[in-house]
């Protein structure tokens, strides 16, 4: 694995202050999201690593601000953050090294700032005021307002000049799958925090109440609801397969690993059944290690693991 200094040089980041800013961003990501950080360092082309790391750090900062404190504190925090982001994008300066690094990444990579503003607006609306989904249409509106712009504020940095229409649409399919898997895997924890992330219409369709889920009742109706939601997630994951071909070559091993791990996590949710209501469903240890090792070997040979696996089938 190249040293961090080598990745900065490969990306053309030579100014000492900027190198310090990107190093700060990397350390923040490493503390909060060690698995994505390690995946980027191991699998992504070195010249992409600093940009993507700053993107992850920015995405995390917005998420944390949108989910921390009372509704008033979240609103005030996001308004203040939007001002600081605007200053960083306009001037490249400001007091926050993470925002300086992210603003530099946006400028150099040519990411349209509209994705950044859409993400911040979605954080202040769809996420900060989240009270669940009434219908599948409400879930799709949440993706459009918050999850999709948030993903592109990060992954869009891989594409010089920002994602084109086909690339943006591919990442929209990817985030649909990722969000469905995430909501199912984190169902127990979300319910414990007062968040129901399954559409209320889906509960009604299966004659399941919110209390049934909060009490982790293992009934035929609950199992049928969870199985139906898992099938929707599986369909969405299959629809997102083409995103690998839309990713930049230097990031394809990362995307292949992410997609494979989503499949592992969804399979674990399917096996857990109503057990997913008692505790969150993780990846385990063996699957991520195998996936990273396989993806690392594939990256060295120039072929993402997922592509080789699909050809073998």
mmCIF file with all atom_site columns, N, CA and C in Angstrom, residues 21 28 42 197 226 295:
data_model
loop_
_atom_site.group_PDB
_atom_site.id
_atom_site.type_symbol
_atom_site.label_atom_id
_atom_site.label_alt_id
_atom_site.label_comp_id
_atom_site.label_asym_id
_atom_site.label_entity_id
_atom_site.label_seq_id
_atom_site.pdbx_PDB_ins_code
_atom_site.Cartn_x
_atom_site.Cartn_y
_atom_site.Cartn_z
_atom_site.occupancy
_atom_site.B_iso_or_equiv
_atom_site.pdbx_formal_charge
_atom_site.auth_seq_id
_atom_site.auth_comp_id
_atom_site.auth_asym_id
_atom_site.auth_atom_id
_atom_site.pdbx_PDB_model_num
ATOM 1  N N  . UNK A 1 21  ? -4.094  19.773 5.277  1.00 0.00 ? 21  UNK A N  1
ATOM 2  C CA . UNK A 1 21  ? -5.558  19.723 5.296  1.00 0.00 ? 21  UNK A CA 1
ATOM 3  C C  . UNK A 1 21  ? -6.058  18.330 4.910  1.00 0.00 ? 21  UNK A C  1
ATOM 4  N N  . UNK A 1 28  ? -9.504  12.040 10.212 1.00 0.00 ? 28  UNK A N  1
ATOM 5  C CA . UNK A 1 28  ? -10.898 12.083 10.671 1.00 0.00 ? 28  UNK A CA 1
ATOM 6  C C  . UNK A 1 28  ? -11.680 10.893 10.139 1.00 0.00 ? 28  UNK A C  1
ATOM 7  N N  . UNK A 1 42  ? -6.383  0.576  0.247  1.00 0.00 ? 42  UNK A N  1
ATOM 8  C CA . UNK A 1 42  ? -5.921  -0.692 -0.312 1.00 0.00 ? 42  UNK A CA 1
ATOM 9  C C  . UNK A 1 42  ? -6.256  -0.848 -1.790 1.00 0.00 ? 42  UNK A C  1
ATOM 10 N N  . UNK A 1 197 ? -37.700 3.052  9.487  1.00 0.00 ? 197 UNK A N  1
ATOM 11 C CA . UNK A 1 197 ? -37.227 3.347  8.134  1.00 0.00 ? 197 UNK A CA 1
ATOM 12 C C  . UNK A 1 197 ? -37.845 2.452  7.073  1.00 0.00 ? 197 UNK A C  1
ATOM 13 N N  . UNK A 1 226 ? -40.616 -8.563 6.385  1.00 0.00 ? 226 UNK A N  1
ATOM 14 C CA . UNK A 1 226 ? -39.168 -8.454 6.242  1.00 0.00 ? 226 UNK A CA 1
ATOM 15 C C  . UNK A 1 226 ? -38.671 -9.172 4.993  1.00 0.00 ? 226 UNK A C  1
ATOM 16 N N  . UNK A 1 295 ? -10.406 -8.548 -3.846 1.00 0.00 ? 295 UNK A N  1
ATOM 17 C CA . UNK A 1 295 ? -10.401 -7.309 -4.620 1.00 0.00 ? 295 UNK A CA 1
ATOM 18 C C  . UNK A 1 295 ? -8.987  -6.781 -4.796 1.00 0.00 ? 295 UNK A C  1
#
